[in-house]
PDB file of C-alpha atoms in Angstrom:
ATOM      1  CA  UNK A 165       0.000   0.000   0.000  1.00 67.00           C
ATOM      2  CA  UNK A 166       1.194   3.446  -0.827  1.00 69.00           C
ATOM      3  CA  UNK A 167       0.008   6.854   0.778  1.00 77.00           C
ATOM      4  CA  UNK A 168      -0.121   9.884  -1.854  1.00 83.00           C
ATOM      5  CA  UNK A 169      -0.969  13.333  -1.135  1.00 83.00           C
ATOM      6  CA  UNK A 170      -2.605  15.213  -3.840  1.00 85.00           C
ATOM      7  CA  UNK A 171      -2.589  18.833  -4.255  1.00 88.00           C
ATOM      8  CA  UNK A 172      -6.361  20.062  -4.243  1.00 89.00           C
ATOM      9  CA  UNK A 173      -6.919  22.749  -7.149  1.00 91.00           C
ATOM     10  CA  UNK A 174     -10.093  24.556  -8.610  1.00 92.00           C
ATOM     11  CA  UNK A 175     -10.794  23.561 -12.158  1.00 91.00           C
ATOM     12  CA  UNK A 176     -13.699  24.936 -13.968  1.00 93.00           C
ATOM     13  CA  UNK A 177     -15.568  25.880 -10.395  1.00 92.00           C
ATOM     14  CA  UNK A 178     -15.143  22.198  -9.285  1.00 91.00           C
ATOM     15  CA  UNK A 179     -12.558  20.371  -6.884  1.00 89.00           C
ATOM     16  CA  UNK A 180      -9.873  18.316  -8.457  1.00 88.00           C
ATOM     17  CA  UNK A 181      -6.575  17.247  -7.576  1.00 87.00           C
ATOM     18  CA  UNK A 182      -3.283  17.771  -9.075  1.00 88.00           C
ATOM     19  CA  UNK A 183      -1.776  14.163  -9.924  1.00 86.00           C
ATOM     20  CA  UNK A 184       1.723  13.827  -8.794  1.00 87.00           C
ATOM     21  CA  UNK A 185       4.710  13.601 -11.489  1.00 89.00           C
ATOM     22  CA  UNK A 186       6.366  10.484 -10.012  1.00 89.00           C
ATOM     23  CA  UNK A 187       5.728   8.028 -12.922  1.00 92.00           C
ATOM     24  CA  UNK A 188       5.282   5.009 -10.798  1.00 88.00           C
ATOM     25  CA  UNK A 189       2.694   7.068  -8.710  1.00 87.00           C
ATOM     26  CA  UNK A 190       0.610   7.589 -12.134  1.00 89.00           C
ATOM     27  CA  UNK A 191       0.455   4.672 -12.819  1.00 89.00           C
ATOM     28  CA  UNK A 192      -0.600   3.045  -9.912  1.00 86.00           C
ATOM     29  CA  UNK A 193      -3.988   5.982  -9.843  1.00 85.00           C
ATOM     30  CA  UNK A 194      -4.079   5.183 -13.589  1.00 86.00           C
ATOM     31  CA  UNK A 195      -4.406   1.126 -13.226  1.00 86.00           C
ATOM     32  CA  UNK A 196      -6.861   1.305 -10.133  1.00 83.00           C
ATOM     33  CA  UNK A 197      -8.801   3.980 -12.233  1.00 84.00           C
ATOM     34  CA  UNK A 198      -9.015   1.618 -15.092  1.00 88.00           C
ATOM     35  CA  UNK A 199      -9.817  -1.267 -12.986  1.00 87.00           C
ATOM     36  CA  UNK A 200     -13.100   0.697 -11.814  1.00 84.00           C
ATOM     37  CA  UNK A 201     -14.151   1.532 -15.044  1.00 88.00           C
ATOM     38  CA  UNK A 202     -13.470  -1.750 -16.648  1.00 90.00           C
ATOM     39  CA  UNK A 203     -15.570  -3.294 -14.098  1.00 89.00           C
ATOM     40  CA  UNK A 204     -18.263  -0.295 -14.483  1.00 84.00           C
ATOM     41  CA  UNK A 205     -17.904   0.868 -11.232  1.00 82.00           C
ATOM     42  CA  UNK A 206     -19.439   3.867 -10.301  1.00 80.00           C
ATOM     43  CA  UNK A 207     -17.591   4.763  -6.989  1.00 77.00           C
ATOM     44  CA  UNK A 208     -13.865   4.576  -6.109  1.00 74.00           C
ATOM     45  CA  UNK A 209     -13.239   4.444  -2.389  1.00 71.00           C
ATOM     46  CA  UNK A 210     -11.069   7.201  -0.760  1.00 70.00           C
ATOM     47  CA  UNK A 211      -9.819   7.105   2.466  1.00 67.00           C
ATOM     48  CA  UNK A 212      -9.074  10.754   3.985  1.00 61.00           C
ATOM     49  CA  UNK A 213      -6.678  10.989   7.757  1.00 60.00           C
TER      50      UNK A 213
END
């Protein structure tokens, strides 16, 4: 398991959060993204300390 912290940012009047520019990072978020959408989830679980 691997703790990130993203950068929260205001795009277009909505929350986002900046993605950090460690490669291996990316692609971690990326395949876990994929795997949700693949598998037509609709929620991705977050866990905020």
């Amino acid at each position: 398991m691997v703790t990130v912290i993203l950068h929260r940012e205001y795009v277009k009047g909505h929350i986002a959060f900046a993605v950090p520019a460690d490669t291996a990072i990316r692609e971690a978020i990326k395949r876990e993204l994929v795997k949700c959408r693949d598998k037509h989830n609709d929620y991705v679980l977050v866990t905020i300390a």
